[in-house]
């Protein structure tokens, strides 16, 4: 009945689909749509507010780019 900002449901599903962004665009689109359906379902069941969803997505994107950047730098060294 209470919200939690950011939504870890949303962050987790988007973190799982973001690695497909670069190599398998078809899978990425399907997984992104599925992740968006899960994000919307947290709103419709009144588990979260809209800001929780936006914060979860932002956290997922930030973590994705930090880790991909970090591992690319380490791979070059």
PDB file of C-alpha atoms in Angstrom:
ATOM      1  CA  UNK A   1       0.000   0.000   0.000  1.00  0.00           C
ATOM      2  CA  UNK A   2       2.983   2.359   0.223  1.00  0.00           C
ATOM      3  CA  UNK A   3       5.346   3.483  -2.469  1.00  0.00           C
ATOM      4  CA  UNK A   4       9.107   3.219  -2.523  1.00  0.00           C
ATOM      5  CA  UNK A   5      11.187   5.554  -4.630  1.00  0.00           C
ATOM      6  CA  UNK A   6      12.837   4.386  -6.855  1.00  0.00           C
ATOM      7  CA  UNK A   7      10.866   1.340  -7.915  1.00  0.00           C
ATOM      8  CA  UNK A   8      13.209  -1.617  -7.851  1.00  0.00           C
ATOM      9  CA  UNK A   9      10.730  -3.644  -9.928  1.00  0.00           C
ATOM     10  CA  UNK A  10      11.148  -1.137 -12.728  1.00  0.00           C
ATOM     11  CA  UNK A  11      14.899  -0.721 -12.283  1.00  0.00           C
ATOM     12  CA  UNK A  12      15.474  -4.479 -12.391  1.00  0.00           C
ATOM     13  CA  UNK A  13      13.463  -5.173 -15.530  1.00  0.00           C
ATOM     14  CA  UNK A  14      15.036  -2.282 -17.416  1.00  0.00           C
ATOM     15  CA  UNK A  15      18.539  -3.284 -16.297  1.00  0.00           C
ATOM     16  CA  UNK A  16      17.837  -6.747 -17.709  1.00  0.00           C
ATOM     17  CA  UNK A  17      16.764  -5.425 -21.117  1.00  0.00           C
ATOM     18  CA  UNK A  18      19.342  -2.637 -21.631  1.00  0.00           C
ATOM     19  CA  UNK A  19      22.334  -4.897 -22.510  1.00  0.00           C
ATOM     20  CA  UNK A  20      20.484  -5.972 -25.657  1.00  0.00           C
ATOM     21  CA  UNK A  21      20.404  -2.366 -26.875  1.00  0.00           C
ATOM     22  CA  UNK A  22      23.705  -2.589 -28.736  1.00  0.00           C
ATOM     23  CA  UNK A  23      23.790  -6.056 -30.258  1.00  0.00           C
ATOM     24  CA  UNK A  24      20.295  -7.509 -30.620  1.00  0.00           C
ATOM     25  CA  UNK A  25      17.843  -4.718 -31.448  1.00  0.00           C
ATOM     26  CA  UNK A  26      14.924  -7.106 -32.063  1.00  0.00           C
ATOM     27  CA  UNK A  27      15.232  -8.662 -28.626  1.00  0.00           C
ATOM     28  CA  UNK A  28      15.726  -5.238 -27.081  1.00  0.00           C
ATOM     29  CA  UNK A  29      12.450  -3.928 -28.497  1.00  0.00           C
ATOM     30  CA  UNK A  30      10.518  -6.966 -27.241  1.00  0.00           C
ATOM     31  CA  UNK A  31      12.124  -6.842 -23.809  1.00  0.00           C
ATOM     32  CA  UNK A  32      11.682  -3.067 -23.578  1.00  0.00           C
ATOM     33  CA  UNK A  33       7.973  -3.418 -24.304  1.00  0.00           C
ATOM     34  CA  UNK A  34       7.723  -6.177 -21.698  1.00  0.00           C
ATOM     35  CA  UNK A  35       9.595  -4.045 -19.141  1.00  0.00           C
ATOM     36  CA  UNK A  36       7.288  -1.130 -19.892  1.00  0.00           C
ATOM     37  CA  UNK A  37       4.253  -3.368 -19.322  1.00  0.00           C
ATOM     38  CA  UNK A  38       5.666  -4.346 -15.936  1.00  0.00           C
ATOM     39  CA  UNK A  39       6.297  -0.683 -15.105  1.00  0.00           C
ATOM     40  CA  UNK A  40       2.737   0.222 -16.029  1.00  0.00           C
ATOM     41  CA  UNK A  41       1.407  -2.701 -13.994  1.00  0.00           C
ATOM     42  CA  UNK A  42       3.020  -1.292 -10.852  1.00  0.00           C
ATOM     43  CA  UNK A  43       1.000   1.861 -11.436  1.00  0.00           C
ATOM     44  CA  UNK A  44      -2.273   0.087 -12.094  1.00  0.00           C
ATOM     45  CA  UNK A  45      -2.006  -2.030  -8.953  1.00  0.00           C
ATOM     46  CA  UNK A  46      -1.288   1.166  -6.984  1.00  0.00           C
ATOM     47  CA  UNK A  47       2.054  -0.107  -5.712  1.00  0.00           C
ATOM     48  CA  UNK A  48       3.935   2.965  -6.941  1.00  0.00           C
ATOM     49  CA  UNK A  49       3.499   6.545  -8.076  1.00  0.00           C
ATOM     50  CA  UNK A  50       4.651   7.832 -11.462  1.00  0.00           C
ATOM     51  CA  UNK A  51       7.774   9.443  -9.964  1.00  0.00           C
ATOM     52  CA  UNK A  52       8.836   6.035  -8.607  1.00  0.00           C
ATOM     53  CA  UNK A  53       8.713   4.625 -12.146  1.00  0.00           C
ATOM     54  CA  UNK A  54      10.712   7.512 -13.599  1.00  0.00           C
ATOM     55  CA  UNK A  55      13.300   7.233 -10.815  1.00  0.00           C
ATOM     56  CA  UNK A  56      13.591   3.462 -11.326  1.00  0.00           C
ATOM     57  CA  UNK A  57      14.113   3.906 -15.066  1.00  0.00           C
ATOM     58  CA  UNK A  58      16.654   6.655 -14.446  1.00  0.00           C
ATOM     59  CA  UNK A  59      18.534   4.496 -11.982  1.00  0.00           C
ATOM     60  CA  UNK A  60      18.601   1.591 -14.441  1.00  0.00           C
ATOM     61  CA  UNK A  61      19.931   3.753 -17.272  1.00  0.00           C
ATOM     62  CA  UNK A  62      22.548   5.353 -15.016  1.00  0.00           C
ATOM     63  CA  UNK A  63      23.781   1.998 -13.687  1.00  0.00           C
ATOM     64  CA  UNK A  64      23.836   0.513 -17.185  1.00  0.00           C
ATOM     65  CA  UNK A  65      26.019   3.265 -18.583  1.00  0.00           C
ATOM     66  CA  UNK A  66      28.310   3.368 -15.543  1.00  0.00           C
ATOM     67  CA  UNK A  67      28.988  -0.379 -15.681  1.00  0.00           C
ATOM     68  CA  UNK A  68      29.356  -0.541 -19.451  1.00  0.00           C
ATOM     69  CA  UNK A  69      31.701   2.450 -19.363  1.00  0.00           C
ATOM     70  CA  UNK A  70      33.690   0.946 -16.482  1.00  0.00           C
ATOM     71  CA  UNK A  71      34.142  -2.428 -18.150  1.00  0.00           C
ATOM     72  CA  UNK A  72      35.076  -0.882 -21.505  1.00  0.00           C
ATOM     73  CA  UNK A  73      37.802   1.153 -19.794  1.00  0.00           C
ATOM     74  CA  UNK A  74      39.066  -1.916 -17.922  1.00  0.00           C
ATOM     75  CA  UNK A  75      39.057  -3.995 -21.128  1.00  0.00           C
ATOM     76  CA  UNK A  76      41.313  -1.459 -22.831  1.00  0.00           C
ATOM     77  CA  UNK A  77      43.833  -1.396 -19.980  1.00  0.00           C
TER      78      UNK A  77
END
